[in-house]
Short mmCIF file of C-alpha atoms in Angstrom, two decimals:
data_model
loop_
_atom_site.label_atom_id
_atom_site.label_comp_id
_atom_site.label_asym_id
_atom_site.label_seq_id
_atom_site.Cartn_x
_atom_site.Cartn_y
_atom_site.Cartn_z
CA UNK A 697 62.89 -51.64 221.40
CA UNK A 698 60.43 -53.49 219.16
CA UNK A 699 58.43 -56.30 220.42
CA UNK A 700 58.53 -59.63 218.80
CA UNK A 701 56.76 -63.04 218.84
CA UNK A 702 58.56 -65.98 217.85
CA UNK A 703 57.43 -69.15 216.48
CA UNK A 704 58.67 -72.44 216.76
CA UNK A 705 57.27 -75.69 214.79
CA UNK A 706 59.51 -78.88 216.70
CA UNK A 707 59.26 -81.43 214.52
CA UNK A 708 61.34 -84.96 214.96
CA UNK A 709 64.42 -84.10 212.98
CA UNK A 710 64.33 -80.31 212.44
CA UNK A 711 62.74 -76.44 214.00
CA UNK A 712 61.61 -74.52 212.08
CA UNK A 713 60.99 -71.35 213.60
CA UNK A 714 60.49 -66.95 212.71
CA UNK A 715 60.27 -64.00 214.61
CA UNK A 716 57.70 -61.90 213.95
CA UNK A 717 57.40 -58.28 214.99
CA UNK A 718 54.32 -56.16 216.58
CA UNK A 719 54.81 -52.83 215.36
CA UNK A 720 51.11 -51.14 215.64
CA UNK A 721 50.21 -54.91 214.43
CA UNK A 722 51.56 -58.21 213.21
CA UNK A 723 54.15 -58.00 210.36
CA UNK A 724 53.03 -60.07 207.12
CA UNK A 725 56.87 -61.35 206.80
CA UNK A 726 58.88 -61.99 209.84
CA UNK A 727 62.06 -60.31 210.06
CA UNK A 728 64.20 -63.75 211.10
CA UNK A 729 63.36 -66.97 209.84
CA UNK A 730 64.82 -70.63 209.51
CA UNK A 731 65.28 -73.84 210.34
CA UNK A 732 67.54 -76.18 212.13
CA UNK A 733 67.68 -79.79 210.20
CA UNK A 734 69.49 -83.26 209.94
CA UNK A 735 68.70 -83.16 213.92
CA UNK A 736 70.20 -86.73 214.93
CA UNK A 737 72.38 -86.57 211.60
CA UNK A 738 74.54 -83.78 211.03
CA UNK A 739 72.63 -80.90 212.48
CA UNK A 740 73.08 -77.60 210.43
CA UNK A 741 71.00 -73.79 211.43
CA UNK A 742 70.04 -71.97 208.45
CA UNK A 743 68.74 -68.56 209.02
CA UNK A 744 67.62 -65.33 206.80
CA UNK A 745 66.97 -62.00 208.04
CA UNK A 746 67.49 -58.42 206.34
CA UNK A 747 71.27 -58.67 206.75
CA UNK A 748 71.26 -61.93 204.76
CA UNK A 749 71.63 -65.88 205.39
CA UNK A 750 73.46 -67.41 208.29
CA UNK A 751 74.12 -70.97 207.92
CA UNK A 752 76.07 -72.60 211.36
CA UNK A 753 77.16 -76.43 211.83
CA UNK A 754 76.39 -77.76 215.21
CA UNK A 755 78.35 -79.98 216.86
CA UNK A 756 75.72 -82.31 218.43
CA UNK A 757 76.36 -85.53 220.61
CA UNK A 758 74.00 -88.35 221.94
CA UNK A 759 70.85 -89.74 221.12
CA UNK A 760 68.42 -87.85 219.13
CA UNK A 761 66.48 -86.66 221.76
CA UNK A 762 69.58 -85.24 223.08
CA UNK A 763 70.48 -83.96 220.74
CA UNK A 764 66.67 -82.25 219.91
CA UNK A 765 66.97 -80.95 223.26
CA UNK A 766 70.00 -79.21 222.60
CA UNK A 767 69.20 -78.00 219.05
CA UNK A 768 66.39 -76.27 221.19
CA UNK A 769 68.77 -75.00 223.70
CA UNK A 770 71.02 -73.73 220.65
CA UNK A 771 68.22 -72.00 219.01
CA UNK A 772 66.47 -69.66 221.80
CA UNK A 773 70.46 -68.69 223.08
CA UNK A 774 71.16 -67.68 219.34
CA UNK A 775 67.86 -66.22 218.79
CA UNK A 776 68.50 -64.01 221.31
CA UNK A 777 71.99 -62.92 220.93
CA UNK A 778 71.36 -62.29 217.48
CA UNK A 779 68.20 -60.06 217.53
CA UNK A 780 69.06 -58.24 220.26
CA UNK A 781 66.67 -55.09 219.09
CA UNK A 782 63.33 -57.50 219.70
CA UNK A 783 62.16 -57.80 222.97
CA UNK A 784 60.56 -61.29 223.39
CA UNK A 785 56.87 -60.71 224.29
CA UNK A 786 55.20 -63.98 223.18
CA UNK A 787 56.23 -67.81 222.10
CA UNK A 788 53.50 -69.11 219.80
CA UNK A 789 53.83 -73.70 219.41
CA UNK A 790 52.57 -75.35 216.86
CA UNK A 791 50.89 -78.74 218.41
CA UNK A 792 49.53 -81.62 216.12
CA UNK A 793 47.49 -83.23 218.39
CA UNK A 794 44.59 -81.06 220.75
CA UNK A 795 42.44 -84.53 221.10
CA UNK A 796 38.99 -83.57 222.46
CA UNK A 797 40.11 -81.19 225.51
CA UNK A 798 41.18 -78.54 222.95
CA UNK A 799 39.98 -76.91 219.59
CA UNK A 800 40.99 -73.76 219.76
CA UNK A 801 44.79 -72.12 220.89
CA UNK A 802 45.24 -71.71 224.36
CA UNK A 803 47.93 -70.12 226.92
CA UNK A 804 50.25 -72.96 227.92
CA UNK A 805 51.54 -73.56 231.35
CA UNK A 806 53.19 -77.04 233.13
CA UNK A 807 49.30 -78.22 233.68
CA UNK A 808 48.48 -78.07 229.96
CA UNK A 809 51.52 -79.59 228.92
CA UNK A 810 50.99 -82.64 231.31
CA UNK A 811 47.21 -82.90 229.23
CA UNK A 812 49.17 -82.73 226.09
CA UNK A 813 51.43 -85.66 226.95
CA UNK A 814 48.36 -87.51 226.99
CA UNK A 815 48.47 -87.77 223.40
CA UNK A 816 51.85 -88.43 222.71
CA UNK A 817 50.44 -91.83 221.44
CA UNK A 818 48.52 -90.79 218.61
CA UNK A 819 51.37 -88.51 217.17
CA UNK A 820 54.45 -90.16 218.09
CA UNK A 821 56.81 -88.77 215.48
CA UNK A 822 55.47 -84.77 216.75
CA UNK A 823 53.83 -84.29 219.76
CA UNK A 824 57.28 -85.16 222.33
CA UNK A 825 58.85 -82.47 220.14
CA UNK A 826 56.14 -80.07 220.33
CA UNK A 827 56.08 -80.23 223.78
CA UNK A 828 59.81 -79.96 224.34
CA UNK A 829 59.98 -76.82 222.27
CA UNK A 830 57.19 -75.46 224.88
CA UNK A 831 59.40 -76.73 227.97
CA UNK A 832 62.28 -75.32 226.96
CA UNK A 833 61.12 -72.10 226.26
CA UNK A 834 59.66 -71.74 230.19
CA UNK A 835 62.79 -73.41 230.91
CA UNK A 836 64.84 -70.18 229.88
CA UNK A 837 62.60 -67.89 229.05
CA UNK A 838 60.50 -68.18 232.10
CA UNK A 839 58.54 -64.76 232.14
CA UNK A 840 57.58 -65.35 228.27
CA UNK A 841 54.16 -66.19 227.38
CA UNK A 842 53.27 -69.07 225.27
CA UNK A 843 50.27 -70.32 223.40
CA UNK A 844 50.05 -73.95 221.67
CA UNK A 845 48.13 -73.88 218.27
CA UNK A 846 46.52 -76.82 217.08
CA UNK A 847 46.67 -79.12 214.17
CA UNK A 848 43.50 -80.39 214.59
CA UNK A 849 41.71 -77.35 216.23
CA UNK A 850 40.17 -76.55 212.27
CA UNK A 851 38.43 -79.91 211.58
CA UNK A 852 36.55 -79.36 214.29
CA UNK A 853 33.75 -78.09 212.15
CA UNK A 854 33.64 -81.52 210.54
CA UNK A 855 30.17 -82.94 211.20
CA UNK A 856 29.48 -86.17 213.26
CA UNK A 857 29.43 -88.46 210.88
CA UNK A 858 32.94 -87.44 209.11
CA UNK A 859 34.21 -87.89 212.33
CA UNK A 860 32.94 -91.64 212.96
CA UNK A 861 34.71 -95.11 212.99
CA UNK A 862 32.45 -97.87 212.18
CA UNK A 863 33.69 -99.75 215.57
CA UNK A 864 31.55 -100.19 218.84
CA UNK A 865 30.41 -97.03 220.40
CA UNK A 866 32.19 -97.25 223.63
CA UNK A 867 35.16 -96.45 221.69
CA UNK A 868 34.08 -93.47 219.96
CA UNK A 869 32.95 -92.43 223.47
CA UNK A 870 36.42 -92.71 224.68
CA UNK A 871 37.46 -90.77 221.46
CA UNK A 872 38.53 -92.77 219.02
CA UNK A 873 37.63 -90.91 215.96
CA UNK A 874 38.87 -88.82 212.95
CA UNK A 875 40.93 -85.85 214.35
CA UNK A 876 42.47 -84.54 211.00
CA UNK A 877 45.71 -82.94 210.48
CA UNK A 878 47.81 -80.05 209.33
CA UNK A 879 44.88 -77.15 210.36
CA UNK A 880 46.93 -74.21 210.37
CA UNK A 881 47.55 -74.92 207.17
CA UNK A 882 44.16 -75.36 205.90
CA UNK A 883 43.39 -72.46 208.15
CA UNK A 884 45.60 -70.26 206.61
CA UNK A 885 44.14 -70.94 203.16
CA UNK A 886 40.67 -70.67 204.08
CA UNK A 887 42.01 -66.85 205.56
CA UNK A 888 43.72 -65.66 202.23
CA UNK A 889 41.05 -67.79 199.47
CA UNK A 890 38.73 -65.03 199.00
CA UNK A 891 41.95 -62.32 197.94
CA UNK A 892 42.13 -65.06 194.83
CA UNK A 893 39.27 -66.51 193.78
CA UNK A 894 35.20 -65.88 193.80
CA UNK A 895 34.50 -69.00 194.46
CA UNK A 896 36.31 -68.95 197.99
CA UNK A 897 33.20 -69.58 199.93
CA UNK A 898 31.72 -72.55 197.87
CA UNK A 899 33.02 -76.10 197.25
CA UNK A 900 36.41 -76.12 198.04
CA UNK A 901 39.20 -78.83 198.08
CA UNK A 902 42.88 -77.92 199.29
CA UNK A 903 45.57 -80.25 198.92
CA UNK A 904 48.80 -79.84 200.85
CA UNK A 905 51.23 -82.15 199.35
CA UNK A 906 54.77 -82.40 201.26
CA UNK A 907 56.33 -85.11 203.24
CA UNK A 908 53.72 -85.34 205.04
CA UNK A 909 50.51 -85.23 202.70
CA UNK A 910 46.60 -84.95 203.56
CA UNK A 911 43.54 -82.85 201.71
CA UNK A 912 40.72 -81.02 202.99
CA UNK A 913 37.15 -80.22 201.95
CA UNK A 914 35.69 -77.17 202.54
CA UNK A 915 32.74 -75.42 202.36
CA UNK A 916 32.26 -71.54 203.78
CA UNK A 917 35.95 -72.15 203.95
CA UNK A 918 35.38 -74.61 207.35
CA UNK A 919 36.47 -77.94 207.06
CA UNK A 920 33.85 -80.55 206.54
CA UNK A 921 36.52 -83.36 206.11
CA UNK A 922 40.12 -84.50 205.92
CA UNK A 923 42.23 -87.28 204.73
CA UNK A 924 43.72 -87.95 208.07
CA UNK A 925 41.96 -89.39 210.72
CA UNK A 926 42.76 -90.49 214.31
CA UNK A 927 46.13 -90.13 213.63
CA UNK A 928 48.66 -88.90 210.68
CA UNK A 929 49.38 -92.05 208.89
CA UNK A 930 45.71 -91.95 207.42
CA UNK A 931 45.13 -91.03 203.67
CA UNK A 932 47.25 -90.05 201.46
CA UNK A 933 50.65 -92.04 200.71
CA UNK A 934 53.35 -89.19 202.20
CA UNK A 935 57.22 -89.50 201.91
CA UNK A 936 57.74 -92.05 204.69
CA UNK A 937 54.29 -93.07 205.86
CA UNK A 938 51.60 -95.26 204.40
CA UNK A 939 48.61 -93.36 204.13
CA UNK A 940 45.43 -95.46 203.84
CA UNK A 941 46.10 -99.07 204.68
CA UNK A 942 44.02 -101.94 205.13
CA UNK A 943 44.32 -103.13 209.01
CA UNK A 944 44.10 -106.60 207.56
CA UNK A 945 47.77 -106.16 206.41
CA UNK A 946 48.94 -105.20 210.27
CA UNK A 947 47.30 -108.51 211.44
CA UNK A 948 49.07 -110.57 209.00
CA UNK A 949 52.36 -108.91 209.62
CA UNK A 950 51.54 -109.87 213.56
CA UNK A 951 50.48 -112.84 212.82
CA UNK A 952 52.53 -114.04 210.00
CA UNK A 953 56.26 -112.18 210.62
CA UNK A 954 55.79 -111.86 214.61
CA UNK A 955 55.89 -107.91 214.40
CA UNK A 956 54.90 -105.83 217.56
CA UNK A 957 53.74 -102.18 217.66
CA UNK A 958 57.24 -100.80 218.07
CA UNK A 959 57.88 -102.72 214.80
CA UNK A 960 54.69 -101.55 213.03
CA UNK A 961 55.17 -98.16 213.95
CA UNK A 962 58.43 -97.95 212.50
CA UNK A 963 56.85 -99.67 209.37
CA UNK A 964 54.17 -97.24 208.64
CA UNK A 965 55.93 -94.01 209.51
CA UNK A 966 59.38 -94.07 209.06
CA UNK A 967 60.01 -96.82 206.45
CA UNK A 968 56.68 -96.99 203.97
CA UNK A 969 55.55 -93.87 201.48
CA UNK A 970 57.55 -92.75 198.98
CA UNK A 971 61.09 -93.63 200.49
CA UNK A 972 59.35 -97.39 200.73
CA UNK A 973 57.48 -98.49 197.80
CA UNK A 974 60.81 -96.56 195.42
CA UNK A 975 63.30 -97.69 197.71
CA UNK A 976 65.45 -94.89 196.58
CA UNK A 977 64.03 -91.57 198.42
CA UNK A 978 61.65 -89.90 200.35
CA UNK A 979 62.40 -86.87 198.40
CA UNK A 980 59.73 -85.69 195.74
CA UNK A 981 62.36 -84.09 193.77
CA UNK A 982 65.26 -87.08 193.71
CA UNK A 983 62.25 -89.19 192.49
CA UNK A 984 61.14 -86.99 189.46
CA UNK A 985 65.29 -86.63 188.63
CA UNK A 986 65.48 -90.36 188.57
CA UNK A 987 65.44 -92.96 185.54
CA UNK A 988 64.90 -95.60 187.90
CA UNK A 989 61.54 -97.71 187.37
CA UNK A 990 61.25 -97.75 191.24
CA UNK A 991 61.00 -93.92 191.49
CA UNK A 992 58.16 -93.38 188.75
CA UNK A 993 56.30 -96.06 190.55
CA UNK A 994 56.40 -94.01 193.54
CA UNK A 995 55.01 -91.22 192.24
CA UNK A 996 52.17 -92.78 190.13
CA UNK A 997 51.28 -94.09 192.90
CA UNK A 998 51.37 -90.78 195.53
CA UNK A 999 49.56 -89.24 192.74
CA UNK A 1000 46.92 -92.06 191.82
CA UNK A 1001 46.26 -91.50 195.91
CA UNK A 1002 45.19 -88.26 195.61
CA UNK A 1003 43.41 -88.68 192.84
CA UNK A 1004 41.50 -91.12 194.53
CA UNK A 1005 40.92 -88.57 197.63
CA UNK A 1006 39.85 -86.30 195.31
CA UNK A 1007 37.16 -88.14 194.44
CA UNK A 1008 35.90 -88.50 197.61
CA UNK A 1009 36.50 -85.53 198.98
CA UNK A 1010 34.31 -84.22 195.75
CA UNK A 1011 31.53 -86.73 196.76
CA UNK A 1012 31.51 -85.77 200.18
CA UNK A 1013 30.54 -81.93 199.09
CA UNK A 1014 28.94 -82.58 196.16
CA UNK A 1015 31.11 -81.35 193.38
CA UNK A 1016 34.21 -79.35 193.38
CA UNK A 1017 34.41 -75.09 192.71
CA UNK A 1018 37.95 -74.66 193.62
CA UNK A 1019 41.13 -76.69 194.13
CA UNK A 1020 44.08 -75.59 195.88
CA UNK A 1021 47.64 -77.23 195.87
CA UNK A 1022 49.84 -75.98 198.91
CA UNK A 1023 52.64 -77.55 201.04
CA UNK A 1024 56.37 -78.22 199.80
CA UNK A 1025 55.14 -81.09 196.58
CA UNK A 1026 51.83 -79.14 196.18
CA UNK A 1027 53.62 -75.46 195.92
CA UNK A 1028 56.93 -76.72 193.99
CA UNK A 1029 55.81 -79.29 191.80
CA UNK A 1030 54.46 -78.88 188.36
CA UNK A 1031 54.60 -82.81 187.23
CA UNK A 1032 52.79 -83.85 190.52
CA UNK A 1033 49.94 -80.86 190.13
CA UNK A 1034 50.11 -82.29 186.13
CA UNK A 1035 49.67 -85.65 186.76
CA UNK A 1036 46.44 -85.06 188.93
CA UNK A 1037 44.71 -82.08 186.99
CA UNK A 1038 45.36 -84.09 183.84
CA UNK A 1039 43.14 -86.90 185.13
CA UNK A 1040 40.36 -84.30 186.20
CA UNK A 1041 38.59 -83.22 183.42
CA UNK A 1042 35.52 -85.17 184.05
CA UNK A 1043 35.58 -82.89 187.06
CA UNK A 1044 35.74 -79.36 184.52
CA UNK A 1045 39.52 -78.75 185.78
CA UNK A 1046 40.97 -77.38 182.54
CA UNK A 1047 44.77 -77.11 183.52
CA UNK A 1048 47.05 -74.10 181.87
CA UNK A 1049 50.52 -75.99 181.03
CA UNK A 1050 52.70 -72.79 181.00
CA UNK A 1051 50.75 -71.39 183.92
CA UNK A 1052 51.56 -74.32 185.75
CA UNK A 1053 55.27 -74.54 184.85
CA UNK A 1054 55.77 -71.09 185.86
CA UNK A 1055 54.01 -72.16 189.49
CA UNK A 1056 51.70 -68.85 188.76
CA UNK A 1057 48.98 -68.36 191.24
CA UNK A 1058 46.31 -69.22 188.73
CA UNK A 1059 47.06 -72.44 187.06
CA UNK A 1060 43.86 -73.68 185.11
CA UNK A 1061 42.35 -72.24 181.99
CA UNK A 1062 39.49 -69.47 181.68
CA UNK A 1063 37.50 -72.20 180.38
CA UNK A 1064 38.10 -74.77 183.25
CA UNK A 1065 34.73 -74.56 185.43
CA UNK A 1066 37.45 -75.36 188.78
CA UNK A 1067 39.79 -72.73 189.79
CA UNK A 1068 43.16 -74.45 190.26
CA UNK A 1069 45.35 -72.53 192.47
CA UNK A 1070 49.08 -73.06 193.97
CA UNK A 1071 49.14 -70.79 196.56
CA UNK A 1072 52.08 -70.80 199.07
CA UNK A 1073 50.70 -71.68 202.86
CA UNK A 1074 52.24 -69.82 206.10
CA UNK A 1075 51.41 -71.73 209.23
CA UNK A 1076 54.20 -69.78 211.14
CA UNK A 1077 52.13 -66.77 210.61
CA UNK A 1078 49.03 -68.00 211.18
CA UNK A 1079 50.47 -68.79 214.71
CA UNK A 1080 51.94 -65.60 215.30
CA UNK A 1081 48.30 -64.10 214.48
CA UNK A 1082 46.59 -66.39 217.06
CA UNK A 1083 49.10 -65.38 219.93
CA UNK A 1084 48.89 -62.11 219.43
CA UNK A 1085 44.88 -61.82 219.32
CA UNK A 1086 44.69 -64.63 222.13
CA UNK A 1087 47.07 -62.52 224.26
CA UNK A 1088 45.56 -58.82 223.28
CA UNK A 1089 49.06 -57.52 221.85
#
């Protein structure tokens, strides 16, 4: 029987998950992959493995978190009824939030999971999830190991003062500071640069784009700073949240329309971004297929934002030898990467129009003095990787 590790990446309305297998090492593709969505909604698994795609309705009831609970449930019973070859040796989590206590993965037991919980508050819309996907799994799979993986373990390379608020120092004591987000991804990239470009080790920005957004600078391929900060509503405009947004707009909302923090927080990550300044969809590609004045105003705008981030992301390591677009928008969208390069020029990006139609690897020009790159990011097995060499399997 083959040994496996499985992945799972609880988000609020969907699991994504893939089984990977250890077979004198870790496999580059896993042999079962998917996703369970519209959790809350109509609540659909859609899997692929070498016998093809399984796609199964589930009949879910309750409240969300119900109903998340049950997706889980759902998932690990399937999972194991339907790979019945793979013998379960290792769960690996993705986590967004490690705070201070942890920058690096780690085995998981009930002890770290009540340390986790601590900051629920800073990533409300992921961390309950993430922890419930690690719950359930020593909930039924008891004798399984598991190892959480963290979001923010990668920025912390950043230096001291790409860290810092400009508030009293008692709170950055207590640490309030910039965390920055989405790791594994920027992780990942920083792993496989060097198989694509020379200049993999130099000044390098990476942009993954999706529905949640944020952009990293790099140098030696170690972060030296990030769009998001203490939480993930910082920087870049995303499909529901705000990005960037100045706190003098939360006091007058408190002050002028009687909001509360359950009301902001609703505001700035569930009803702001792309779904909220359009008013028509979250979704990158509805936008871009719609005639609606509303819709191209969202996306000048997401795309104005990173323009802006490039900037100072550029200033911040003193020019720019490489640029990277990754994530769902970053990997799948040719008018978003052509709206931005366009406007770079003054940076020496020299963009390749039928390179970048064709989403090729390499999309700027021999005589651009940036390598532009669209290269496709794998956070589920960068996990996998750290569970098995944190484990020895």
């Amino acid at each position: 029987m083959n040994k496996g590790i499985l992945t799972i990446n609880a988000g609020s309305s969907s699991i994504k998950f893939a089984l990977y297998e250890l077979n004198g090492g870790l496999a580059a593709k896993p042999t079962l992959s998917g996703q369970i969505d519209g959790i809350g909604a109509s609540a659909k698994l859609i899997a692929k493995d070498p016998a093809g795609k399984h796609e199964i309705e589930l009949k879910l009831s309750g409240e969300q978190e119900a109903q998340h609970q049950a997706s889980l449930d759902f998932l690990l019973t399937w999972i194991q009824e339907h790979q019945t070859g793979t013998e379960l040796v290792a769960v690996g989590h993705r986590v967004v939030h490690g705070g201070e206590l942890f920058s690096a993965p780690m085995a998981v037991d009930r002890d770290t999971v009540a340390q986790l919980e601590q900051f629920i508050t800073l990533a409300p819309l992921h961390q309950p999830h993430n922890l419930n996907g690690i719950k359930a799994i020593a909930k039924l799979l008891p004798q399984v190991r598991q190892v959480a993986c963290f979001d923010t373990a990668f920025h912390r390379t950043n230096p001291p003062v790409a860290q810092a608020f400009a508030i009293p120092r008692a709170l950055t004591a207590e640490g309030v500071k910039r965390y920055g987000f989405h790791g594994l991804s920027y992780e990942f990239i920083a792993r496989v640069l060097p198989e694509h470009s020379s200049k993999a080790n130099g000044r390098v920005i990476v942009a993954h784009l999706g529905n949640g957004s944020s952009m990293c600078a790099m140098l030696e391929r170690k972060s030296i700073t990030s769009t998001m900060g203490f939480t993930a509503i910082d920087g870049l405009m995303m499909g529901t949240r705000t990005g960037a947004i100045d706190p003098g707009v939360l006091l007058y909302l408190m002050d002028n329309k009687g909001m509360n923090s359950k009301d902001l927080t609703r505001l700035l990550y569930k009803e702001s971004g792309l779904l909220g300044v359009s008013g028509i969809s979250q979704d990158m590609r509805t936008l871009l297929a719609s005639d609606q004045p509303e819709a191209e105003e969202a996306i000048e705008l997401y795309c104005f934002r990173i323009l802006r981030e490039i900037g100072s992301l550029a200033a911040a390591i003193e020019g720019v030898d490489a640029l990277v677009f990754t994530g769902g928008i970053g990997e799948h969208s040719a008018e978003v990467r052509r709206r931005v390069c366009s406007r770079l020029g003054w940076l020496g990006v020299d963009l390749d129009e039928a390179a970048n139609n064709d989403d090729k690897l390499r999309i700027s020009t021999s005589n651009s003095t940036v390598d532009v790159m669209v290269i496709p990011t794998n956070e589920e097995w960068m996990i996998a990787h750290h569970a098995q060499t944190l484990l020895a399997l």
